Amino acid sequence: ENNLDKARNTAFTICLVNSILFSAVLLVISVFLWRGNKISESIGLMTIAILNMTTSMYDFYSTSLIAVKRFFSISKANAFFAFLSVCLTLILVPFFKIYGVYIVAVVTSLSTFLYLLIKEPCRLKLDFDFRYMHKLIKIGFPIMFINLLNATIPNMASISVIFLLGRETLGYYAITMLAAYFLSYFPNSIHRILEPHIYQKYGETHDLADLKKYLLKPSLVMAILFPVIMAVYYTCVVFFIRHFLPRYEPSIGLFSIIILARFFVSFSPASNAFINAMNKQRFLIPIYLAGIAIVAVSSFVFIKSETGS
């Protein structure tokens, strides 16, 4: 418990200081650019500064609760405040336009964080133990960098599409990626549930054999169950596009390819937690860099061969 409090308070200090610095810079920029920008743009920068604080604290707090396996509170908060966000959007956006979007974003993120803070209170305090901070950053920086690289891969494909095929094709690609992105929630949810169990078990025994059931069994279940989910979801998406978004019907063929690729990156949901538990996450960085290079080169080659130019 003492080690948990130490890690949580030090991580809280790091997150809070980083959020304050980033938000302060954005607020200063918005003030200096107030006269040159539109009012909506300046208020948008201020909104991003506030959202940076609220979402950072929510991410930290939800991760802290996941570490002690408080999944029900997080699920209940996410479900309720997602519904609240939809309701507020339908009410405020027609009257306040873009400012309604700003209000909904801030109210939803702040309310979700405050709900978890009240429902599952933790003893948080600032801890400026720089040696311990360095230890946490040394572990966490590769994970953060991997997340950044992971987000770069689809963006690299988008850049290739817009430069080589134009905005219209990018629209089809964006619809496809948006539809396929929903499939990531299922394996990601399994990952977040198994993650604290994997860390706890490996921390107790340091025996890789104890982690096999967390790696192999979920992969077997996903290999059998995920294709069924994908088939049902594919049918629903195709029906929706053909009947409600007929202009984007050319994206159906692309969606067939993307949804197949989604299976291979999702059928082993606990693999990242398994690698992080062994503190081997830094070895994934060259793999992701190679993936980005492959995406860039293959996108260019295949698009050029398809267009014949």
Short mmCIF file of N, CA, C and O in Angstrom, two decimals, residues 169-297:
data_model
loop_
_atom_site.label_atom_id
_atom_site.label_comp_id
_atom_site.label_asym_id
_atom_site.label_seq_id
_atom_site.Cartn_x
_atom_site.Cartn_y
_atom_site.Cartn_z
N THR A 169 -11.04 11.14 -51.92
CA THR A 169 -10.66 9.80 -51.48
C THR A 169 -10.35 9.78 -49.99
O THR A 169 -10.63 8.80 -49.30
N LEU A 170 -9.76 10.87 -49.49
CA LEU A 170 -9.50 10.96 -48.05
C LEU A 170 -10.80 10.87 -47.26
O LEU A 170 -10.84 10.29 -46.18
N GLY A 171 -11.89 11.44 -47.80
CA GLY A 171 -13.18 11.34 -47.14
C GLY A 171 -13.64 9.90 -47.01
O GLY A 171 -14.13 9.48 -45.96
N TYR A 172 -13.48 9.12 -48.09
CA TYR A 172 -13.83 7.70 -48.03
C TYR A 172 -12.96 6.97 -47.00
O TYR A 172 -13.44 6.14 -46.23
N TYR A 173 -11.68 7.29 -47.01
CA TYR A 173 -10.75 6.66 -46.07
C TYR A 173 -11.10 7.03 -44.63
O TYR A 173 -11.06 6.18 -43.72
N ALA A 174 -11.46 8.30 -44.39
CA ALA A 174 -11.80 8.74 -43.04
C ALA A 174 -13.04 8.03 -42.52
O ALA A 174 -13.10 7.63 -41.35
N ILE A 175 -14.06 7.87 -43.38
CA ILE A 175 -15.27 7.15 -42.98
C ILE A 175 -14.93 5.70 -42.61
O ILE A 175 -15.41 5.15 -41.61
N THR A 176 -14.07 5.09 -43.41
CA THR A 176 -13.67 3.70 -43.16
C THR A 176 -12.94 3.56 -41.84
O THR A 176 -13.23 2.67 -41.03
N MET A 177 -11.98 4.44 -41.58
CA MET A 177 -11.20 4.37 -40.34
C MET A 177 -12.08 4.67 -39.13
O MET A 177 -11.90 4.08 -38.06
N LEU A 178 -13.02 5.59 -39.29
CA LEU A 178 -13.93 5.91 -38.19
C LEU A 178 -14.79 4.70 -37.85
O LEU A 178 -15.00 4.38 -36.67
N ALA A 179 -15.29 4.01 -38.87
CA ALA A 179 -16.10 2.82 -38.63
C ALA A 179 -15.27 1.70 -38.02
O ALA A 179 -15.72 1.00 -37.10
N ALA A 180 -14.04 1.51 -38.50
CA ALA A 180 -13.19 0.43 -38.00
C ALA A 180 -12.69 0.72 -36.59
O ALA A 180 -12.41 -0.21 -35.82
N TYR A 181 -12.58 2.01 -36.25
CA TYR A 181 -12.05 2.37 -34.92
C TYR A 181 -12.91 1.83 -33.80
O TYR A 181 -12.41 1.49 -32.72
N PHE A 182 -14.21 1.70 -34.04
CA PHE A 182 -15.12 1.20 -33.01
C PHE A 182 -14.73 -0.21 -32.57
O PHE A 182 -14.91 -0.58 -31.41
N LEU A 183 -14.19 -1.01 -33.48
CA LEU A 183 -13.82 -2.38 -33.15
C LEU A 183 -12.68 -2.45 -32.14
O LEU A 183 -12.47 -3.48 -31.51
N SER A 184 -11.92 -1.37 -31.99
CA SER A 184 -10.81 -1.39 -31.05
C SER A 184 -11.27 -1.33 -29.60
O SER A 184 -10.51 -1.69 -28.70
N TYR A 185 -12.52 -0.89 -29.37
CA TYR A 185 -13.00 -0.78 -27.99
C TYR A 185 -13.08 -2.15 -27.31
O TYR A 185 -12.80 -2.28 -26.12
N PHE A 186 -13.46 -3.17 -28.07
CA PHE A 186 -13.63 -4.49 -27.48
C PHE A 186 -12.30 -5.07 -26.98
O PHE A 186 -12.17 -5.40 -25.80
N PRO A 187 -11.26 -5.18 -27.82
CA PRO A 187 -9.97 -5.67 -27.31
C PRO A 187 -9.33 -4.74 -26.30
O PRO A 187 -8.67 -5.20 -25.35
N ASN A 188 -9.52 -3.41 -26.46
CA ASN A 188 -8.94 -2.48 -25.49
C ASN A 188 -9.56 -2.65 -24.11
O ASN A 188 -8.87 -2.53 -23.09
N SER A 189 -10.87 -2.95 -24.07
CA SER A 189 -11.53 -3.18 -22.78
C SER A 189 -10.97 -4.42 -22.10
O SER A 189 -10.73 -4.43 -20.89
N ILE A 190 -10.76 -5.47 -22.88
CA ILE A 190 -10.18 -6.69 -22.32
C ILE A 190 -8.77 -6.41 -21.81
O ILE A 190 -8.37 -6.87 -20.73
N HIS A 191 -8.02 -5.63 -22.57
CA HIS A 191 -6.66 -5.28 -22.17
C HIS A 191 -6.65 -4.55 -20.83
O HIS A 191 -5.86 -4.88 -19.93
N ARG A 192 -7.53 -3.54 -20.68
CA ARG A 192 -7.53 -2.76 -19.44
C ARG A 192 -7.95 -3.60 -18.25
O ARG A 192 -7.53 -3.34 -17.12
N ILE A 193 -8.80 -4.60 -18.47
CA ILE A 193 -9.22 -5.47 -17.36
C ILE A 193 -8.09 -6.41 -16.95
O ILE A 193 -7.84 -6.62 -15.76
N LEU A 194 -7.40 -6.98 -17.94
CA LEU A 194 -6.34 -7.94 -17.63
C LEU A 194 -5.06 -7.27 -17.15
O LEU A 194 -4.27 -7.89 -16.43
N GLU A 195 -4.84 -6.03 -17.54
CA GLU A 195 -3.57 -5.35 -17.26
C GLU A 195 -3.19 -5.36 -15.78
O GLU A 195 -2.07 -5.79 -15.43
N PRO A 196 -4.06 -4.90 -14.85
CA PRO A 196 -3.64 -4.91 -13.44
C PRO A 196 -3.40 -6.31 -12.90
O PRO A 196 -2.54 -6.51 -12.04
N HIS A 197 -4.15 -7.30 -13.38
CA HIS A 197 -3.94 -8.68 -12.93
C HIS A 197 -2.56 -9.18 -13.37
O HIS A 197 -1.87 -9.88 -12.60
N ILE A 198 -2.17 -8.85 -14.60
CA ILE A 198 -0.86 -9.27 -15.10
C ILE A 198 0.25 -8.63 -14.29
O ILE A 198 1.21 -9.30 -13.87
N TYR A 199 0.14 -7.32 -14.04
CA TYR A 199 1.19 -6.64 -13.27
C TYR A 199 1.28 -7.19 -11.85
O TYR A 199 2.37 -7.38 -11.31
N GLN A 200 0.12 -7.43 -11.24
CA GLN A 200 0.12 -7.94 -9.87
C GLN A 200 0.75 -9.34 -9.80
O GLN A 200 1.59 -9.61 -8.95
N LYS A 201 0.34 -10.21 -10.71
CA LYS A 201 0.86 -11.59 -10.69
C LYS A 201 2.37 -11.62 -10.95
O LYS A 201 3.11 -12.32 -10.26
N TYR A 202 2.82 -10.86 -11.94
CA TYR A 202 4.25 -10.86 -12.25
C TYR A 202 5.05 -10.20 -11.13
O TYR A 202 6.18 -10.60 -10.84
N GLY A 203 4.45 -9.18 -10.49
CA GLY A 203 5.13 -8.55 -9.36
C GLY A 203 5.28 -9.48 -8.16
O GLY A 203 6.23 -9.37 -7.39
N GLU A 204 4.33 -10.40 -8.00
CA GLU A 204 4.39 -11.34 -6.88
C GLU A 204 5.40 -12.46 -7.12
O GLU A 204 6.12 -12.85 -6.20
N THR A 205 5.45 -13.01 -8.32
CA THR A 205 6.23 -14.23 -8.57
C THR A 205 7.42 -14.03 -9.49
O THR A 205 8.38 -14.79 -9.43
N HIS A 206 7.36 -13.02 -10.40
CA HIS A 206 8.38 -12.82 -11.44
C HIS A 206 8.61 -14.10 -12.25
O HIS A 206 9.73 -14.39 -12.67
N ASP A 207 7.55 -14.85 -12.45
CA ASP A 207 7.60 -16.09 -13.20
C ASP A 207 6.72 -15.93 -14.45
O ASP A 207 5.51 -15.75 -14.35
N LEU A 208 7.34 -16.02 -15.63
CA LEU A 208 6.59 -15.84 -16.87
C LEU A 208 5.54 -16.92 -17.07
O LEU A 208 4.53 -16.70 -17.73
N ALA A 209 5.76 -18.08 -16.49
CA ALA A 209 4.79 -19.17 -16.65
C ALA A 209 3.44 -18.80 -16.06
O ALA A 209 2.39 -19.27 -16.54
N ASP A 210 3.44 -17.94 -15.03
CA ASP A 210 2.19 -17.53 -14.40
C ASP A 210 1.37 -16.59 -15.28
O ASP A 210 0.19 -16.36 -15.03
N LEU A 211 2.00 -16.02 -16.30
CA LEU A 211 1.31 -15.07 -17.18
C LEU A 211 0.73 -15.71 -18.42
O LEU A 211 0.05 -15.05 -19.20
N LYS A 212 1.01 -17.00 -18.63
CA LYS A 212 0.55 -17.66 -19.85
C LYS A 212 -0.97 -17.62 -19.99
O LYS A 212 -1.50 -17.39 -21.07
N LYS A 213 -1.67 -17.83 -18.86
CA LYS A 213 -3.13 -17.86 -18.95
C LYS A 213 -3.70 -16.50 -19.32
O LYS A 213 -4.77 -16.41 -19.93
N TYR A 214 -2.98 -15.41 -18.95
CA TYR A 214 -3.45 -14.07 -19.30
C TYR A 214 -3.13 -13.72 -20.74
O TYR A 214 -3.77 -12.82 -21.31
N LEU A 215 -2.19 -14.41 -21.35
CA LEU A 215 -1.81 -14.12 -22.72
C LEU A 215 -2.46 -15.07 -23.72
O LEU A 215 -2.99 -14.64 -24.74
N LEU A 216 -2.46 -16.38 -23.41
CA LEU A 216 -2.91 -17.38 -24.37
C LEU A 216 -4.42 -17.55 -24.38
O LEU A 216 -5.04 -17.62 -25.45
N LYS A 217 -5.05 -17.62 -23.20
CA LYS A 217 -6.50 -17.84 -23.15
C LYS A 217 -7.29 -16.68 -23.77
O LYS A 217 -8.20 -16.92 -24.56
N PRO A 218 -6.99 -15.42 -23.41
CA PRO A 218 -7.71 -14.32 -24.08
C PRO A 218 -7.50 -14.31 -25.59
O PRO A 218 -8.42 -13.98 -26.35
N SER A 219 -6.29 -14.68 -26.04
CA SER A 219 -6.02 -14.71 -27.48
C SER A 219 -6.86 -15.79 -28.16
O SER A 219 -7.39 -15.58 -29.26
N LEU A 220 -7.01 -16.94 -27.50
CA LEU A 220 -7.82 -18.02 -28.06
C LEU A 220 -9.29 -17.61 -28.13
O LEU A 220 -9.96 -17.83 -29.14
N VAL A 221 -9.77 -16.99 -27.06
CA VAL A 221 -11.18 -16.53 -27.03
C VAL A 221 -11.41 -15.49 -28.12
O VAL A 221 -12.42 -15.53 -28.84
N MET A 222 -10.48 -14.53 -28.25
CA MET A 222 -10.63 -13.48 -29.27
C MET A 222 -10.57 -14.07 -30.68
O MET A 222 -11.29 -13.63 -31.58
N ALA A 223 -9.68 -15.06 -30.88
CA ALA A 223 -9.56 -15.67 -32.20
C ALA A 223 -10.85 -16.35 -32.63
O ALA A 223 -11.17 -16.41 -33.82
N ILE A 224 -11.62 -16.84 -31.65
CA ILE A 224 -12.88 -17.52 -31.96
C ILE A 224 -14.05 -16.54 -31.99
O ILE A 224 -14.90 -16.59 -32.89
N LEU A 225 -14.08 -15.61 -31.02
CA LEU A 225 -15.24 -14.74 -30.84
C LEU A 225 -15.18 -13.48 -31.71
O LEU A 225 -16.20 -13.04 -32.24
N PHE A 226 -13.99 -12.92 -31.88
CA PHE A 226 -13.87 -11.63 -32.57
C PHE A 226 -14.34 -11.69 -34.02
O PHE A 226 -14.97 -10.74 -34.50
N PRO A 227 -14.06 -12.77 -34.78
CA PRO A 227 -14.59 -12.82 -36.14
C PRO A 227 -16.11 -12.76 -36.21
O PRO A 227 -16.68 -12.18 -37.15
N VAL A 228 -16.80 -13.34 -35.21
CA VAL A 228 -18.26 -13.26 -35.18
C VAL A 228 -18.71 -11.82 -34.97
O VAL A 228 -19.62 -11.31 -35.65
N ILE A 229 -18.04 -11.13 -34.02
CA ILE A 229 -18.36 -9.72 -33.77
C ILE A 229 -18.09 -8.89 -35.01
O ILE A 229 -18.89 -8.02 -35.39
N MET A 230 -16.97 -9.17 -35.68
CA MET A 230 -16.63 -8.43 -36.89
C MET A 230 -17.65 -8.64 -38.00
O MET A 230 -18.01 -7.69 -38.71
N ALA A 231 -18.14 -9.87 -38.14
CA ALA A 231 -19.12 -10.17 -39.19
C ALA A 231 -20.42 -9.40 -38.95
O ALA A 231 -20.99 -8.81 -39.88
N VAL A 232 -20.89 -9.42 -37.70
CA VAL A 232 -22.12 -8.69 -37.37
C VAL A 232 -21.93 -7.19 -37.57
O VAL A 232 -22.78 -6.49 -38.15
N TYR A 233 -20.79 -6.69 -37.11
CA TYR A 233 -20.52 -5.26 -37.23
C TYR A 233 -20.38 -4.84 -38.69
O TYR A 233 -20.86 -3.77 -39.10
N TYR A 234 -19.71 -5.68 -39.49
CA TYR A 234 -19.55 -5.37 -40.91
C TYR A 234 -20.91 -5.26 -41.60
O TYR A 234 -21.15 -4.34 -42.38
N THR A 235 -21.81 -6.19 -41.29
CA THR A 235 -23.15 -6.17 -41.88
C THR A 235 -23.88 -4.88 -41.51
O THR A 235 -24.53 -4.24 -42.36
N CYS A 236 -23.77 -4.47 -40.24
CA CYS A 236 -24.45 -3.25 -39.78
C CYS A 236 -23.87 -2.01 -40.45
O CYS A 236 -24.61 -1.10 -40.86
N VAL A 237 -22.53 -1.94 -40.56
CA VAL A 237 -21.89 -0.77 -41.16
C VAL A 237 -22.25 -0.65 -42.63
O VAL A 237 -22.57 0.44 -43.13
N VAL A 238 -22.20 -1.77 -43.35
CA VAL A 238 -22.54 -1.74 -44.78
C VAL A 238 -23.99 -1.31 -44.98
O VAL A 238 -24.30 -0.50 -45.87
N PHE A 239 -24.90 -1.82 -44.14
CA PHE A 239 -26.31 -1.43 -44.22
C PHE A 239 -26.45 0.07 -43.97
O PHE A 239 -27.19 0.78 -44.69
N PHE A 240 -25.75 0.59 -42.96
CA PHE A 240 -25.86 2.01 -42.60
C PHE A 240 -25.33 2.90 -43.73
O PHE A 240 -25.96 3.91 -44.08
N ILE A 241 -24.17 2.53 -44.29
CA ILE A 241 -23.59 3.35 -45.36
C ILE A 241 -24.49 3.36 -46.60
O ILE A 241 -24.75 4.41 -47.19
N ARG A 242 -24.99 2.19 -46.98
CA ARG A 242 -25.80 2.11 -48.20
C ARG A 242 -27.14 2.83 -48.07
O ARG A 242 -27.66 3.36 -49.06
N HIS A 243 -27.70 2.88 -46.88
CA HIS A 243 -29.03 3.47 -46.72
C HIS A 243 -29.00 4.90 -46.18
O HIS A 243 -29.94 5.66 -46.42
N PHE A 244 -27.93 5.27 -45.46
CA PHE A 244 -27.90 6.61 -44.87
C PHE A 244 -26.75 7.47 -45.39
O PHE A 244 -26.81 8.70 -45.30
N LEU A 245 -25.69 6.84 -45.91
CA LEU A 245 -24.57 7.60 -46.47
C LEU A 245 -24.23 7.06 -47.86
O LEU A 245 -23.11 6.60 -48.11
N PRO A 246 -25.17 7.10 -48.78
CA PRO A 246 -24.92 6.48 -50.10
C PRO A 246 -23.77 7.13 -50.86
O PRO A 246 -23.14 6.48 -51.70
N ARG A 247 -23.45 8.39 -50.56
CA ARG A 247 -22.34 9.05 -51.25
C ARG A 247 -21.02 8.39 -50.90
O ARG A 247 -20.03 8.52 -51.64
N TYR A 248 -20.96 7.71 -49.75
CA TYR A 248 -19.71 7.10 -49.30
C TYR A 248 -19.70 5.59 -49.55
O TYR A 248 -18.91 4.86 -48.93
N GLU A 249 -20.54 5.11 -50.45
CA GLU A 249 -20.59 3.67 -50.74
C GLU A 249 -19.26 3.13 -51.27
O GLU A 249 -18.93 1.97 -51.01
N PRO A 250 -18.44 3.92 -51.99
CA PRO A 250 -17.13 3.39 -52.41
C PRO A 250 -16.22 3.00 -51.25
O PRO A 250 -15.26 2.25 -51.45
N SER A 251 -16.51 3.50 -50.04
CA SER A 251 -15.66 3.16 -48.89
C SER A 251 -15.92 1.76 -48.37
O SER A 251 -15.14 1.26 -47.54
N ILE A 252 -16.98 1.08 -48.84
CA ILE A 252 -17.30 -0.27 -48.35
C ILE A 252 -16.19 -1.26 -48.70
O ILE A 252 -15.79 -2.10 -47.89
N GLY A 253 -15.67 -1.16 -49.93
CA GLY A 253 -14.58 -2.06 -50.33
C GLY A 253 -13.35 -1.86 -49.46
O GLY A 253 -12.68 -2.82 -49.05
N LEU A 254 -13.03 -0.59 -49.17
CA LEU A 254 -11.90 -0.29 -48.30
C LEU A 254 -12.13 -0.81 -46.89
O LEU A 254 -11.22 -1.33 -46.23
N PHE A 255 -13.37 -0.69 -46.43
CA PHE A 255 -13.72 -1.16 -45.08
C PHE A 255 -13.51 -2.68 -44.96
O PHE A 255 -13.10 -3.17 -43.91
N SER A 256 -13.77 -3.41 -46.04
CA SER A 256 -13.56 -4.86 -46.02
C SER A 256 -12.10 -5.21 -45.76
O SER A 256 -11.80 -6.18 -45.05
N ILE A 257 -11.20 -4.41 -46.29
CA ILE A 257 -9.77 -4.65 -46.08
C ILE A 257 -9.35 -4.23 -44.67
O ILE A 257 -8.64 -4.96 -43.97
N ILE A 258 -9.80 -3.06 -44.25
CA ILE A 258 -9.41 -2.52 -42.94
C ILE A 258 -9.91 -3.41 -41.81
O ILE A 258 -9.21 -3.65 -40.82
N ILE A 259 -11.14 -3.93 -41.93
CA ILE A 259 -11.70 -4.73 -40.86
C ILE A 259 -10.95 -6.06 -40.73
O ILE A 259 -10.80 -6.61 -39.63
N LEU A 260 -10.43 -6.57 -41.85
CA LEU A 260 -9.61 -7.78 -41.79
C LEU A 260 -8.29 -7.50 -41.08
O LEU A 260 -7.83 -8.30 -40.25
N ALA A 261 -7.70 -6.35 -41.38
CA ALA A 261 -6.45 -5.97 -40.71
C ALA A 261 -6.67 -5.75 -39.22
O ALA A 261 -5.79 -6.04 -38.41
N ARG A 262 -7.86 -5.25 -38.87
CA ARG A 262 -8.16 -4.99 -37.45
C ARG A 262 -8.12 -6.27 -36.63
O ARG A 262 -7.75 -6.24 -35.45
N PHE A 263 -8.48 -7.39 -37.24
CA PHE A 263 -8.45 -8.67 -36.51
C PHE A 263 -7.03 -9.00 -36.06
O PHE A 263 -6.80 -9.37 -34.91
N PHE A 264 -6.06 -8.83 -36.94
CA PHE A 264 -4.69 -9.26 -36.63
C PHE A 264 -4.03 -8.37 -35.58
O PHE A 264 -3.13 -8.83 -34.87
N VAL A 265 -4.46 -7.13 -35.46
CA VAL A 265 -3.86 -6.26 -34.45
C VAL A 265 -4.65 -6.30 -33.13
O VAL A 265 -4.25 -5.66 -32.17
N SER A 266 -5.76 -7.05 -33.10
CA SER A 266 -6.62 -7.03 -31.92
C SER A 266 -6.83 -8.39 -31.27
O SER A 266 -7.34 -8.46 -30.15
N PHE A 267 -6.45 -9.49 -31.94
CA PHE A 267 -6.84 -10.79 -31.40
C PHE A 267 -6.02 -11.18 -30.17
O PHE A 267 -6.37 -12.12 -29.46
N SER A 268 -4.93 -10.47 -29.88
CA SER A 268 -4.14 -10.74 -28.67
C SER A 268 -4.17 -9.50 -27.79
O SER A 268 -3.21 -8.72 -27.74
N PRO A 269 -5.26 -9.27 -27.06
CA PRO A 269 -5.45 -7.99 -26.36
C PRO A 269 -4.50 -7.75 -25.19
O PRO A 269 -4.30 -6.61 -24.79
N ALA A 270 -3.92 -8.82 -24.63
CA ALA A 270 -3.06 -8.65 -23.43
C ALA A 270 -1.58 -8.60 -23.77
O ALA A 270 -0.75 -8.57 -22.86
N SER A 271 -1.23 -8.57 -25.06
CA SER A 271 0.18 -8.66 -25.44
C SER A 271 0.97 -7.45 -24.95
O SER A 271 2.10 -7.60 -24.45
N ASN A 272 0.41 -6.25 -25.07
CA ASN A 272 1.14 -5.06 -24.62
C ASN A 272 1.37 -5.08 -23.11
O ASN A 272 2.45 -4.73 -22.63
N ALA A 273 0.35 -5.48 -22.35
CA ALA A 273 0.51 -5.57 -20.90
C ALA A 273 1.55 -6.61 -20.54
O ALA A 273 2.33 -6.44 -19.58
N PHE A 274 1.60 -7.70 -21.28
CA PHE A 274 2.59 -8.75 -21.05
C PHE A 274 4.00 -8.21 -21.26
O PHE A 274 4.91 -8.44 -20.45
N ILE A 275 4.19 -7.44 -22.33
CA ILE A 275 5.51 -6.86 -22.62
C ILE A 275 5.88 -5.81 -21.58
O ILE A 275 7.02 -5.74 -21.11
N ASN A 276 4.91 -4.96 -21.19
CA ASN A 276 5.18 -3.93 -20.20
C ASN A 276 5.51 -4.52 -18.83
O ASN A 276 6.33 -3.99 -18.09
N ALA A 277 4.85 -5.64 -18.49
CA ALA A 277 5.10 -6.29 -17.20
C ALA A 277 6.55 -6.74 -17.09
O ALA A 277 7.16 -6.69 -16.01
N MET A 278 7.12 -7.15 -18.21
CA MET A 278 8.53 -7.57 -18.22
C MET A 278 9.47 -6.39 -18.41
O MET A 278 10.69 -6.57 -18.49
N ASN A 279 8.92 -5.18 -18.52
CA ASN A 279 9.71 -3.96 -18.71
C ASN A 279 10.54 -4.03 -19.99
O ASN A 279 11.69 -3.59 -20.04
N LYS A 280 9.93 -4.57 -21.05
CA LYS A 280 10.59 -4.70 -22.34
C LYS A 280 9.98 -3.76 -23.38
O LYS A 280 10.20 -3.93 -24.58
N GLN A 281 9.23 -2.74 -22.93
CA GLN A 281 8.49 -1.91 -23.87
C GLN A 281 9.41 -1.11 -24.79
O GLN A 281 9.04 -0.79 -25.93
N ARG A 282 10.61 -0.79 -24.34
CA ARG A 282 11.50 0.01 -25.19
C ARG A 282 11.91 -0.74 -26.46
O ARG A 282 12.27 -0.13 -27.47
N PHE A 283 11.86 -2.07 -26.42
CA PHE A 283 12.24 -2.85 -27.60
C PHE A 283 11.16 -2.80 -28.68
O PHE A 283 11.41 -3.24 -29.81
N LEU A 284 9.97 -2.28 -28.34
CA LEU A 284 8.92 -2.15 -29.35
C LEU A 284 9.12 -0.92 -30.23
O LEU A 284 8.54 -0.83 -31.31
N ILE A 285 9.91 0.04 -29.76
CA ILE A 285 10.06 1.30 -30.49
C ILE A 285 10.61 1.07 -31.90
O ILE A 285 10.03 1.57 -32.88
N PRO A 286 11.72 0.32 -32.09
CA PRO A 286 12.17 0.09 -33.48
C PRO A 286 11.16 -0.68 -34.32
O PRO A 286 11.10 -0.49 -35.54
N ILE A 287 10.34 -1.54 -33.67
CA ILE A 287 9.32 -2.27 -34.42
C ILE A 287 8.27 -1.30 -34.96
O ILE A 287 7.84 -1.39 -36.12
N TYR A 288 7.84 -0.36 -34.13
CA TYR A 288 6.84 0.62 -34.57
C TYR A 288 7.44 1.56 -35.61
O TYR A 288 6.75 1.96 -36.57
N LEU A 289 8.70 1.95 -35.45
CA LEU A 289 9.34 2.79 -36.45
C LEU A 289 9.42 2.06 -37.80
O LEU A 289 9.18 2.67 -38.86
N ALA A 290 9.73 0.77 -37.75
CA ALA A 290 9.74 -0.01 -38.98
C ALA A 290 8.34 -0.09 -39.58
O ALA A 290 8.17 -0.03 -40.81
N GLY A 291 7.31 -0.21 -38.72
CA GLY A 291 5.93 -0.24 -39.20
C GLY A 291 5.54 1.04 -39.92
O GLY A 291 4.89 1.01 -40.97
N ILE A 292 5.96 2.19 -39.36
CA ILE A 292 5.66 3.47 -40.00
C ILE A 292 6.34 3.56 -41.37
O ILE A 292 5.74 4.01 -42.36
N ALA A 293 7.60 3.11 -41.44
CA ALA A 293 8.32 3.12 -42.71
C ALA A 293 7.64 2.21 -43.73
O ALA A 293 7.49 2.58 -44.91
N ILE A 294 7.19 1.04 -43.29
CA ILE A 294 6.51 0.11 -44.20
C ILE A 294 5.21 0.71 -44.71
O ILE A 294 4.88 0.61 -45.90
N VAL A 295 4.44 1.35 -43.81
CA VAL A 295 3.18 1.97 -44.22
C VAL A 295 3.43 3.07 -45.24
O VAL A 295 2.73 3.17 -46.26
N ALA A 296 4.44 3.91 -44.99
CA ALA A 296 4.73 5.01 -45.90
C ALA A 296 5.14 4.50 -47.28
O ALA A 296 4.61 4.94 -48.32
N VAL A 297 6.07 3.56 -47.30
CA VAL A 297 6.58 3.05 -48.59
C VAL A 297 5.51 2.26 -49.33
O VAL A 297 5.29 2.47 -50.53
#
